Coordinates of N, CA and C and ligand atoms in Angstrom, one line a residue:
M1 N 4.9 23.2 -7.9 CA 5.6 22.0 -7.4 C 5.9 22.2 -5.9
F2 N 5.7 21.1 -5.1 CA 6.1 21.1 -3.7 C 7.6 21.2 -3.5
Q3 N 8.0 22.1 -2.6 CA 9.4 22.2 -2.4 C 9.7 21.8 -0.9
Y4 N 10.7 21.0 -0.7 CA 10.9 20.5 0.6 C 12.1 21.2 1.2
E5 N 12.0 21.9 2.3 CA 13.1 22.6 3.0 C 13.7 21.7 4.0
A6 N 15.0 21.4 3.9 CA 15.7 20.6 4.8 C 16.0 21.3 6.1
P7 N 16.1 20.6 7.2 CA 16.5 21.2 8.5 C 17.9 21.9 8.4
E8 N 18.0 23.0 9.1 CA 19.2 23.8 9.0 C 20.4 23.0 9.6
G9 N 21.5 23.0 9.0 CA 22.7 22.3 9.5 C 22.8 20.8 9.2
A10 N 21.8 20.3 8.5 CA 21.8 18.8 8.2 C 23.0 18.5 7.4
Q11 N 23.6 17.3 7.7 CA 24.7 16.8 6.9 C 24.2 16.3 5.5
M12 N 25.0 16.6 4.5 CA 24.6 16.2 3.1 C 25.1 14.8 2.8
I13 N 24.3 14.0 2.1 CA 24.8 12.7 1.7 C 24.5 12.6 0.2
Q14 N 25.2 11.6 -0.4 CA 25.1 11.4 -1.8 C 24.1 10.2 -2.1
V15 N 23.1 10.5 -3.0 CA 22.2 9.5 -3.4 C 22.0 9.5 -4.9
W16 N 21.4 8.4 -5.5 CA 21.1 8.4 -6.9 C 19.6 8.2 -7.0
I17 N 18.9 9.2 -7.7 CA 17.5 9.1 -7.9 C 17.2 8.9 -9.4
N18 N 16.6 7.8 -9.7 CA 16.3 7.5 -11.1 C 17.6 7.5 -11.9
G19 N 18.7 7.1 -11.3 CA 20.0 7.0 -12.0 C 20.8 8.3 -12.0
K20 N 20.3 9.4 -11.4 CA 21.1 10.6 -11.4 C 21.6 10.9 -10.0
E21 N 22.8 11.4 -9.9 CA 23.4 11.7 -8.6 C 23.0 13.0 -8.0
W22 N 22.7 13.0 -6.7 CA 22.3 14.2 -6.0 C 23.0 14.3 -4.6
Q23 N 23.1 15.4 -4.1 CA 23.4 15.6 -2.7 C 22.1 16.0 -2.0
V24 N 21.8 15.3 -0.9 CA 20.6 15.7 -0.2 C 20.9 15.6 1.3
P25 N 20.2 16.4 2.1 CA 20.4 16.3 3.6 C 20.0 14.9 4.2
E26 N 20.8 14.4 5.1 CA 20.4 13.2 5.8 C 19.1 13.4 6.6
G27 N 18.5 12.3 6.8 CA 17.3 12.4 7.6 C 16.0 12.5 6.8
L28 N 16.1 12.6 5.5 CA 14.9 12.7 4.7 C 14.4 11.3 4.3
T29 N 13.1 11.2 4.1 CA 12.6 10.0 3.4 C 12.9 10.1 1.9
M30 N 12.7 9.0 1.3 CA 12.9 9.0 -0.2 C 12.0 10.0 -0.9
I31 N 10.8 10.1 -0.5 CA 9.9 11.1 -1.1 C 10.4 12.5 -0.8
Q32 N 10.8 12.8 0.4 CA 11.3 14.1 0.8 C 12.5 14.4 -0.1
A33 N 13.4 13.4 -0.3 CA 14.6 13.6 -1.1 C 14.2 14.0 -2.5
M34 N 13.1 13.4 -3.0 CA 12.7 13.7 -4.4 C 12.2 15.1 -4.4
W35 N 11.4 15.5 -3.4 CA 10.9 16.9 -3.4 C 12.1 17.9 -3.3
Y36 N 13.1 17.5 -2.4 CA 14.2 18.4 -2.2 C 15.0 18.6 -3.5
T37 N 15.1 17.6 -4.3 CA 15.8 17.7 -5.6 C 15.0 18.1 -6.8
G38 N 13.8 18.6 -6.5 CA 12.9 19.2 -7.5 C 12.1 18.2 -8.3
H39 N 12.0 17.0 -7.9 CA 11.2 16.0 -8.7 C 9.8 16.3 -8.4
E40 N 9.0 16.3 -9.5 CA 7.6 16.5 -9.4 C 6.9 15.1 -9.1
V41 N 6.7 14.8 -7.9 CA 6.1 13.5 -7.5 C 4.6 13.6 -7.5
I42 N 3.9 13.3 -8.6 CA 2.5 13.4 -8.6 C 1.9 12.0 -8.5
H43 N 2.4 11.0 -9.3 CA 2.0 9.6 -9.1 C 2.9 9.0 -8.1
G44 N 2.5 7.9 -7.5 CA 3.3 7.2 -6.5 C 3.4 7.9 -5.2
I45 N 2.4 8.6 -4.8 CA 2.4 9.2 -3.5 C 0.9 9.4 -3.1
G46 N 0.7 9.3 -1.8 CA -0.6 9.4 -1.3 C -0.6 9.9 0.1
C47 N -0.8 8.9 1.1 CA -1.0 9.3 2.5 C 0.2 9.8 3.2
L48 N 1.4 9.5 2.8 CA 2.6 9.8 3.4 C 2.7 9.2 4.8
G49 N 1.8 8.2 5.1 CA 1.8 7.6 6.4 C 2.0 6.1 6.4
G50 N 2.4 5.5 5.3 CA 2.6 4.1 5.3 C 1.4 3.3 5.2
V51 N 0.3 3.9 4.7 CA -1.0 3.2 4.8 C -1.6 2.9 3.3
C52 N -1.4 3.8 2.4 CA -2.1 3.7 1.1 C -1.3 2.8 0.1
G53 N -0.1 2.6 0.3 CA 0.7 1.7 -0.6 C 1.0 2.3 -1.9
A54 N 0.8 3.6 -2.1 CA 1.1 4.2 -3.4 C 2.5 4.4 -3.7
C55 N 3.4 4.3 -2.7 CA 4.8 4.8 -2.9 C 5.8 3.7 -3.0
A56 N 5.5 2.6 -3.6 CA 6.4 1.5 -3.7 C 7.7 1.9 -4.4
A57 N 8.8 1.5 -3.9 CA 10.1 1.9 -4.4 C 11.1 0.7 -4.4
V58 N 12.1 0.8 -5.2 CA 13.2 -0.2 -5.2 C 14.5 0.6 -5.0
Y59 N 15.4 -0.1 -4.3 CA 16.7 0.6 -4.1 C 17.8 -0.4 -4.0
R60 N 19.0 0.1 -4.2 CA 20.2 -0.7 -3.9 C 21.2 0.1 -3.1
M61 N 22.0 -0.6 -2.3 CA 23.0 0.0 -1.5 C 24.4 -0.3 -2.1
P62 N 25.4 0.6 -1.9 CA 26.7 0.3 -2.5 C 27.3 -1.0 -1.9
G63 N 27.9 -1.8 -2.8 CA 28.6 -3.0 -2.4 C 27.7 -4.1 -2.1
N64 N 26.4 -4.0 -2.4 CA 25.4 -5.1 -2.1 C 24.6 -5.4 -3.4
F65 N 24.7 -6.6 -3.8 CA 24.0 -7.0 -5.1 C 22.5 -7.0 -4.9
R66 N 22.0 -6.9 -3.7 CA 20.5 -7.1 -3.5 C 19.7 -5.9 -3.9
L67 N 18.5 -6.2 -4.5 CA 17.6 -5.2 -4.8 C 16.6 -5.1 -3.7
F68 N 16.5 -4.0 -3.0 CA 15.6 -3.9 -1.8 C 14.3 -3.2 -2.3
N69 N 13.3 -3.4 -1.4 CA 12.0 -2.8 -1.7 C 11.6 -2.0 -0.5
A70 N 10.8 -1.0 -0.7 CA 10.4 -0.2 0.4 C 9.2 0.7 0.1
L71 N 8.5 1.2 1.1 CA 7.6 2.3 0.9 C 8.4 3.6 1.0
A72 N 8.3 4.4 0.0 CA 9.2 5.6 -0.1 C 8.9 6.6 1.0
C73 N 7.7 6.7 1.5 CA 7.3 7.7 2.5 C 7.8 7.2 3.9
Q74 N 8.2 6.0 4.0 CA 8.6 5.4 5.3 C 10.1 5.1 5.4
T75 N 10.8 5.3 4.3 CA 12.2 4.9 4.3 C 13.1 6.1 4.1
L76 N 14.1 6.2 5.1 CA 15.0 7.3 5.0 C 16.1 6.9 4.0
V77 N 16.6 8.0 3.3 CA 17.7 7.8 2.4 C 19.0 7.6 3.2
K78 N 19.9 6.9 2.6 CA 21.2 6.6 3.3 C 22.3 6.9 2.3
E79 N 23.5 7.1 2.8 CA 24.7 7.4 1.9 C 24.8 6.4 0.9
G80 N 24.9 6.8 -0.4 CA 25.1 5.8 -1.5 C 23.9 5.1 -2.0
M81 N 22.8 5.4 -1.4 CA 21.5 4.7 -1.9 C 21.2 5.1 -3.3
A82 N 20.8 4.1 -4.1 CA 20.2 4.4 -5.5 C 18.8 3.9 -5.5
F83 N 17.9 4.8 -5.8 CA 16.5 4.3 -5.7 C 15.6 4.9 -6.8
S84 N 14.5 4.3 -7.0 CA 13.4 4.8 -8.0 C 12.1 4.4 -7.4
L85 N 11.1 5.2 -7.7 CA 9.7 4.9 -7.3 C 9.2 4.0 -8.5
I86 N 8.3 3.1 -8.1 CA 7.6 2.3 -9.1 C 6.2 2.9 -9.1
A87 N 5.9 3.8 -10.1 CA 4.7 4.6 -10.1 C 3.5 3.7 -10.1
S88 N 3.5 2.6 -11.0 CA 2.4 1.7 -10.9 C 2.9 0.4 -11.6
Y89 N 2.3 -0.7 -11.2 CA 2.7 -2.0 -11.8 C 1.5 -2.7 -12.3
P90 N 1.5 -3.0 -13.6 CA 0.3 -3.6 -14.2 C -0.1 -4.8 -13.5
T91 N -1.4 -4.9 -13.2 CA -1.9 -6.0 -12.4 C -3.2 -6.6 -12.9
Q92 N -3.3 -7.9 -12.9 CA -4.5 -8.6 -13.3 C -5.5 -8.4 -12.1
R93 N -6.6 -7.6 -12.4 CA -7.5 -7.2 -11.4 C -8.9 -7.6 -11.9
A94 N -9.5 -8.7 -11.3 CA -10.8 -9.2 -11.8 C -11.9 -8.3 -11.3
Q95 N -12.9 -8.2 -12.1 CA -14.2 -7.4 -11.8 C -15.2 -8.4 -11.3
Y96 N -15.8 -8.2 -10.1 CA -16.8 -9.1 -9.6 C -17.5 -8.5 -8.5
D97 N -18.7 -9.1 -8.2 CA -19.5 -8.7 -7.0 C -19.5 -9.9 -6.1
I98 N -18.8 -9.9 -5.0 CA -18.5 -11.1 -4.2 C -19.8 -11.7 -3.8
E99 N -20.9 -10.8 -3.6 CA -22.2 -11.4 -3.1 C -22.8 -12.2 -4.2
Q100 N -22.5 -12.0 -5.5 CA -23.1 -12.7 -6.6 C -22.4 -14.0 -7.0
I101 N -21.3 -14.3 -6.3 CA -20.5 -15.5 -6.7 C -21.1 -16.7 -5.8
P102 N -21.6 -17.7 -6.5 CA -22.3 -18.8 -5.8 C -21.4 -19.6 -4.8
D103 N -20.2 -19.9 -5.3 CA -19.2 -20.7 -4.5 C -17.9 -19.9 -4.5
A104 N -17.6 -19.4 -3.3 CA -16.4 -18.5 -3.3 C -15.1 -19.2 -3.6
K105 N -15.0 -20.5 -3.2 CA -13.8 -21.2 -3.5 C -13.6 -21.4 -5.0
E106 N -14.7 -21.9 -5.7 CA -14.7 -22.0 -7.1 C -14.5 -20.7 -7.8
G107 N -15.1 -19.7 -7.3 CA -15.0 -18.3 -7.8 C -13.5 -17.9 -7.9
L108 N -12.8 -18.2 -6.9 CA -11.3 -17.8 -6.9 C -10.6 -18.4 -8.1
F109 N -10.9 -19.6 -8.4 CA -10.2 -20.3 -9.6 C -10.7 -19.8 -10.9
T110 N -12.0 -19.3 -10.9 CA -12.5 -18.8 -12.1 C -11.9 -17.4 -12.4
L111 N -11.9 -16.6 -11.4 CA -11.4 -15.2 -11.6 C -9.9 -15.2 -11.6
Y112 N -9.2 -16.0 -10.8 CA -7.8 -16.0 -10.8 C -7.3 -17.4 -10.9
P113 N -7.4 -18.0 -12.1 CA -6.9 -19.4 -12.2 C -5.5 -19.6 -11.9
E114 N -4.7 -18.5 -12.0 CA -3.3 -18.6 -11.7 C -3.0 -18.8 -10.2
S115 N -4.0 -18.6 -9.4 CA -3.8 -18.7 -8.0 C -3.4 -20.1 -7.5
A116 N -3.6 -21.1 -8.4 CA -3.2 -22.5 -8.1 C -1.9 -22.8 -8.6
T117 N -1.1 -21.9 -9.0 CA 0.2 -22.2 -9.7 C 1.4 -21.7 -8.9
C118 N 1.2 -21.4 -7.6 CA 2.4 -21.0 -6.8 C 3.5 -22.0 -6.9
R119 N 4.7 -21.5 -7.1 CA 5.9 -22.4 -7.2 C 6.8 -22.3 -5.9
N120 N 6.2 -21.7 -4.9 CA 6.9 -21.8 -3.6 C 8.2 -21.0 -3.5
C121 N 8.4 -20.1 -4.4 CA 9.8 -19.5 -4.4 C 10.0 -18.5 -3.2
N122 N 8.9 -18.0 -2.7 CA 8.9 -17.1 -1.5 C 9.4 -15.7 -1.8
A123 N 9.5 -15.4 -3.1 CA 10.0 -14.0 -3.5 C 9.0 -13.0 -3.0
C124 N 7.7 -13.3 -3.1 CA 6.7 -12.4 -2.7 C 6.8 -12.0 -1.2
T125 N 7.1 -13.0 -0.4 CA 7.3 -12.7 1.1 C 8.5 -11.9 1.3
E126 N 9.6 -12.2 0.6 CA 10.8 -11.4 0.8 C 10.7 -10.0 0.3
V127 N 9.9 -9.7 -0.6 CA 9.8 -8.4 -1.2 C 8.8 -7.5 -0.3
C128 N 7.9 -8.1 0.4 CA 6.8 -7.4 1.1 C 7.3 -6.4 2.1
P129 N 7.1 -5.1 1.9 CA 7.6 -4.1 2.9 C 6.8 -4.2 4.2
Q130 N 5.7 -4.9 4.3 CA 4.9 -5.0 5.5 C 5.3 -6.3 6.3
G131 N 6.2 -7.1 5.7 CA 6.6 -8.3 6.4 C 5.5 -9.3 6.4
I132 N 4.7 -9.3 5.4 CA 3.6 -10.3 5.4 C 4.1 -11.6 4.8
D133 N 3.7 -12.8 5.3 CA 4.0 -14.1 4.7 C 3.1 -14.3 3.5
V134 N 3.5 -13.6 2.4 CA 2.6 -13.6 1.2 C 2.4 -15.0 0.6
R135 N 3.5 -15.8 0.6 CA 3.4 -17.1 0.0 C 2.4 -18.0 0.8
T136 N 2.4 -17.9 2.1 CA 1.4 -18.7 2.9 C 0.0 -18.2 2.5
S137 N -0.2 -16.9 2.3 CA -1.5 -16.4 2.1 C -2.0 -17.0 0.7
V138 N -1.1 -17.1 -0.2 CA -1.5 -17.6 -1.5 C -2.0 -19.1 -1.4
W139 N -1.3 -19.9 -0.6 CA -1.7 -21.3 -0.4 C -2.9 -21.3 0.5
Q140 N -3.1 -20.5 1.4 CA -4.3 -20.5 2.2 C -5.5 -20.2 1.3
A141 N -5.3 -19.3 0.4 CA -6.4 -19.0 -0.6 C -6.7 -20.2 -1.5
A142 N -5.7 -20.8 -2.0 CA -5.9 -21.9 -2.9 C -6.6 -23.1 -2.2
F143 N -6.4 -23.2 -0.8 CA -7.1 -24.3 -0.1 C -8.4 -23.8 0.5
G144 N -8.8 -22.6 0.2 CA -10.1 -22.1 0.6 C -10.1 -21.6 2.0
D145 N -9.0 -21.4 2.6 CA -8.9 -20.9 4.0 C -8.9 -19.4 4.0
F146 N -10.1 -18.8 3.7 CA -10.2 -17.4 3.5 C -10.0 -16.6 4.9
K147 N -10.4 -17.2 6.0 CA -10.1 -16.6 7.3 C -8.6 -16.5 7.5
G148 N -7.9 -17.6 7.2 CA -6.5 -17.6 7.3 C -5.8 -16.5 6.5
V149 N -6.3 -16.3 5.2 CA -5.8 -15.2 4.4 C -6.0 -13.9 5.0
A150 N -7.2 -13.7 5.5 CA -7.6 -12.4 6.2 C -6.6 -12.1 7.3
E151 N -6.3 -13.1 8.1 CA -5.4 -12.9 9.2 C -4.0 -12.7 8.8
T152 N -3.6 -13.4 7.8 CA -2.2 -13.3 7.3 C -1.9 -11.9 6.6
T153 N -2.9 -11.4 5.9 CA -2.7 -10.3 5.1 C -3.3 -9.0 5.6
M154 N -3.7 -9.0 6.9 CA -4.5 -7.8 7.4 C -3.7 -6.5 7.2
S155 N -2.4 -6.5 7.2 CA -1.6 -5.3 7.1 C -1.2 -5.0 5.7
C156 N -1.7 -5.7 4.7 CA -1.4 -5.4 3.3 C -1.8 -4.0 3.0
V157 N -0.9 -3.2 2.3 CA -1.3 -1.8 1.9 C -1.5 -1.8 0.4
M158 N -1.5 -2.9 -0.3 CA -1.8 -3.0 -1.7 C -0.8 -2.2 -2.6
C159 N 0.5 -2.3 -2.1 CA 1.6 -1.6 -2.9 C 1.9 -2.3 -4.2
G160 N 1.6 -3.6 -4.3 CA 1.9 -4.3 -5.6 C 3.3 -4.8 -5.7
L161 N 4.1 -4.6 -4.8 CA 5.5 -5.1 -4.9 C 5.6 -6.6 -5.1
C162 N 4.7 -7.4 -4.4 CA 4.7 -8.8 -4.6 C 4.4 -9.2 -6.0
V163 N 3.6 -8.4 -6.7 CA 3.3 -8.7 -8.1 C 4.6 -8.6 -9.0
S164 N 5.4 -7.7 -8.6 CA 6.6 -7.4 -9.4 C 7.6 -8.6 -9.3
R165 N 7.5 -9.4 -8.3 CA 8.5 -10.5 -8.2 C 7.9 -11.9 -8.5
C166 N 6.6 -12.0 -8.6 CA 6.0 -13.4 -8.6 C 6.4 -14.1 -9.9
I167 N 7.1 -15.2 -9.8 CA 7.5 -16.0 -11.0 C 6.4 -16.7 -11.6
A168 N 5.3 -16.9 -10.9 CA 4.1 -17.5 -11.4 C 3.1 -16.4 -12.0
E169 N 3.6 -15.2 -12.0 CA 2.9 -14.0 -12.6 C 1.5 -13.8 -12.1
M170 N 1.4 -14.0 -10.8 CA 0.1 -13.8 -10.2 C 0.1 -12.5 -9.4
A171 N -1.0 -12.0 -9.0 CA -1.1 -10.8 -8.1 C -1.6 -11.3 -6.7
P172 N -0.6 -11.7 -5.9 CA -1.0 -12.2 -4.6 C -1.9 -11.3 -3.8
H173 N -1.7 -9.9 -3.9 CA -2.5 -9.0 -3.1 C -4.0 -8.9 -3.6
E174 N -4.2 -9.1 -4.9 CA -5.6 -9.2 -5.4 C -6.2 -10.5 -5.0
I175 N -5.5 -11.5 -5.0 CA -6.0 -12.8 -4.6 C -6.4 -12.7 -3.1
A176 N -5.6 -12.1 -2.3 CA -5.9 -11.9 -0.9 C -7.1 -11.0 -0.7
L177 N -7.2 -10.0 -1.5 CA -8.3 -9.1 -1.4 C -9.6 -9.9 -1.6
Y178 N -9.6 -10.7 -2.7 CA -10.8 -11.5 -3.0 C -11.1 -12.4 -1.8
A179 N -10.1 -13.0 -1.2 CA -10.3 -13.9 -0.1 C -10.9 -13.2 1.1
R180 N -10.3 -12.0 1.4 CA -10.9 -11.2 2.5 C -12.3 -10.8 2.3
R181 N -12.6 -10.4 1.0 CA -14.0 -10.1 0.7 C -14.9 -11.3 0.9
A182 N -14.5 -12.4 0.5 CA -15.3 -13.7 0.6 C -15.5 -14.0 2.1
Y183 N -14.4 -13.8 2.8 CA -14.5 -14.1 4.3 C -15.4 -13.1 5.0
G184 N -15.3 -11.8 4.6 CA -16.1 -10.8 5.3 C -17.5 -10.9 4.9
S185 N -17.8 -11.3 3.7 CA -19.2 -11.3 3.3 C -20.0 -12.6 3.6
R186 N -19.2 -13.7 3.8 CA -19.9 -15.0 4.1 C -19.7 -15.6 5.4
E187 N -18.6 -15.3 6.0 CA -18.3 -16.0 7.3 C -18.4 -15.1 8.5
L188 N -18.1 -13.8 8.3 CA -18.2 -12.9 9.5 C -19.5 -12.3 9.7
A189 N -19.9 -12.2 10.9 CA -21.2 -11.5 11.2 C -21.0 -10.0 11.0
F190 N -22.0 -9.3 10.5 CA -21.9 -7.9 10.3 C -21.7 -7.2 11.6
P191 N -20.6 -6.4 11.8 CA -20.3 -5.8 13.1 C -21.4 -4.9 13.6
E192 N -21.9 -5.1 14.8 CA -23.1 -4.4 15.3 C -22.8 -2.9 15.5
N193 N -21.5 -2.5 15.9 CA -21.2 -1.1 16.1 C -21.2 -0.4 14.7
L194 N -20.7 -1.1 13.7 CA -20.7 -0.5 12.4 C -22.2 -0.3 11.9
R195 N -23.0 -1.3 12.1 CA -24.4 -1.1 11.7 C -25.0 0.1 12.4
Q196 N -24.8 0.3 13.7 CA -25.3 1.4 14.5 C -24.8 2.7 13.9
R197 N -23.5 2.8 13.6 CA -23.0 4.0 13.0 C -23.6 4.3 11.6
M198 N -23.8 3.3 10.8 CA -24.4 3.5 9.5 C -25.8 4.0 9.6
D199 N -26.5 3.4 10.6 CA -27.9 3.9 10.9 C -27.9 5.4 11.3
S200 N -26.9 5.7 12.1 CA -26.8 7.1 12.6 C -26.6 8.1 11.4
V201 N -25.7 7.7 10.5 CA -25.4 8.5 9.3 C -26.7 8.6 8.5
A202 N -27.3 7.5 8.2 CA -28.5 7.5 7.4 C -29.6 8.3 8.0
S203 N -29.7 8.3 9.3 CA -30.9 9.1 9.9 C -30.5 10.6 10.1
G204 N -29.4 11.0 9.6 CA -29.1 12.4 9.7 C -28.5 13.0 10.9
T205 N -28.0 12.1 11.8 CA -27.4 12.5 13.1 C -26.3 13.5 12.9
Y206 N -25.5 13.3 11.8 CA -24.3 14.2 11.7 C -24.5 15.3 10.7
D207 N -25.7 15.4 10.1 CA -25.9 16.4 9.0 C -25.5 17.8 9.4
E208 N -25.9 18.2 10.6 CA -25.7 19.6 11.1 C -24.2 19.9 11.3
E209 N -23.5 18.9 11.9 CA -22.1 19.1 12.1 C -21.3 19.1 10.8
L210 N -21.7 18.3 9.9 CA -21.1 18.2 8.6 C -21.3 19.5 7.8
E211 N -22.5 20.1 8.0 CA -22.8 21.4 7.3 C -21.9 22.5 7.9
R212 N -21.7 22.4 9.3 CA -20.9 23.4 9.9 C -19.4 23.3 9.4
L213 N -18.9 22.1 9.4 CA -17.5 21.9 8.9 C -17.3 22.3 7.5
S214 N -18.3 22.1 6.6 CA -18.2 22.4 5.2 C -18.2 23.9 5.0
R215 N -18.6 24.7 6.0 CA -18.5 26.2 5.9 C -17.2 26.7 6.4
L216 N -16.3 25.9 7.0 CA -15.1 26.4 7.5 C -14.1 26.7 6.4
S217 N -13.2 27.7 6.6 CA -12.1 27.9 5.7 C -11.0 26.9 5.9
P218 N -10.1 26.7 5.0 CA -9.0 25.8 5.2 C -8.2 26.0 6.5
D219 N -8.0 27.3 6.9 CA -7.3 27.6 8.1 C -8.1 27.2 9.3
Q220 N -9.4 27.5 9.3 CA -10.3 27.1 10.4 C -10.3 25.6 10.6
L221 N -10.3 24.9 9.4 CA -10.4 23.4 9.4 C -9.1 22.9 10.1
K222 N -8.0 23.5 9.7 CA -6.7 23.0 10.3 C -6.8 23.2 11.8
L223 N -7.3 24.3 12.3 CA -7.4 24.6 13.7 C -8.3 23.5 14.4
E224 N -9.4 23.3 13.7 CA -10.4 22.3 14.2 C -9.7 20.9 14.4
C225 N -8.9 20.6 13.4 CA -8.3 19.2 13.4 C -7.0 19.2 14.1
G226 N -6.5 20.3 14.6 CA -5.2 20.3 15.4 C -4.0 20.2 14.4
V227 N -4.2 20.6 13.1 CA -3.1 20.5 12.2 C -2.4 21.8 12.2
K228 N -1.0 21.7 12.2 CA -0.2 23.0 12.2 C 0.1 23.3 10.8
Ligands
LIG1 S1 1.3 -8.3 0.2 FE1 2.0 -7.4 -1.7 S2 0.7 -5.6 -2.0 FE2 0.5 -6.2 0.2 S3 2.0 -5.0 1.3 FE3 3.0 -6.9 0.8 S4 4.0 -6.6 -1.2 FE4 2.5 -4.9 -0.9
LIG2 S1 6.3 -15.1 -5.7 FE1 4.6 -16.2 -6.7 S2 5.4 -18.3 -7.1 FE2 6.7 -17.3 -5.6 S3 5.9 -18.0 -3.6 FE3 5.0 -16.0 -4.0 S4 3.0 -16.5 -5.1 FE4 4.3 -18.3 -5.1
LIG3 S1 2.4 7.6 0.4 FE1 0.9 6.2 1.3 S2 2.1 4.5 1.9 FE2 3.6 6.0 1.2

């Protein structure tokens, strides 16, 4: 199990993790506080950099009725905070090959018929830890404005918190992913620099370097990457 060592002399604060009271040093993220208190965090953790969206969490603060949402690797614990990770949230995830769908707009309603049932409550926008206007993206998708969806949801980390609040029981992030795929595959030109890089990979330009890296020990790799 990973053990987190707190900085020397850090002030202790009181928090509740999954309903149990703990004293932890201030300045820790929620994830670090869980490690510090001996929780085995296997699910609900990934990049630790606010990118992968695996660490969705809910929390409350004393004297405040609101239920807040956050990425646990990006959010510092505070005095009196009560929080839990949401390890996963069941989601309707359609299986499809975007290239094989004849009409992308019709395809959206076939795969996600609920995407036309938004009730405008805006809960998805309020819950989003990335500050995305999720409600607008759902309407953009429903009207076939896939470019608009792509622009609105570019910073989505697929944490699924919007699903947890949607009163129309849809998965706005999956709908947005469909729209981004449709936009990318039908409306955007294939990026020339990406094509060049893919050609380089396919022609073996990096094979020798990859072979060299694969022979390095973990310590040599850390040195190579500048990781302490
Ligand atoms: S849109 Fe939904 S899945 Fe994406 S970051 Fe916001 S809450 Fe998370
Ligand atoms: S939470 Fe659901 S119903 Fe409410 S605005 Fe967002 S998509 Fe629409
Ligand atoms: S662990 Fe990846 S966003 Fe928090």
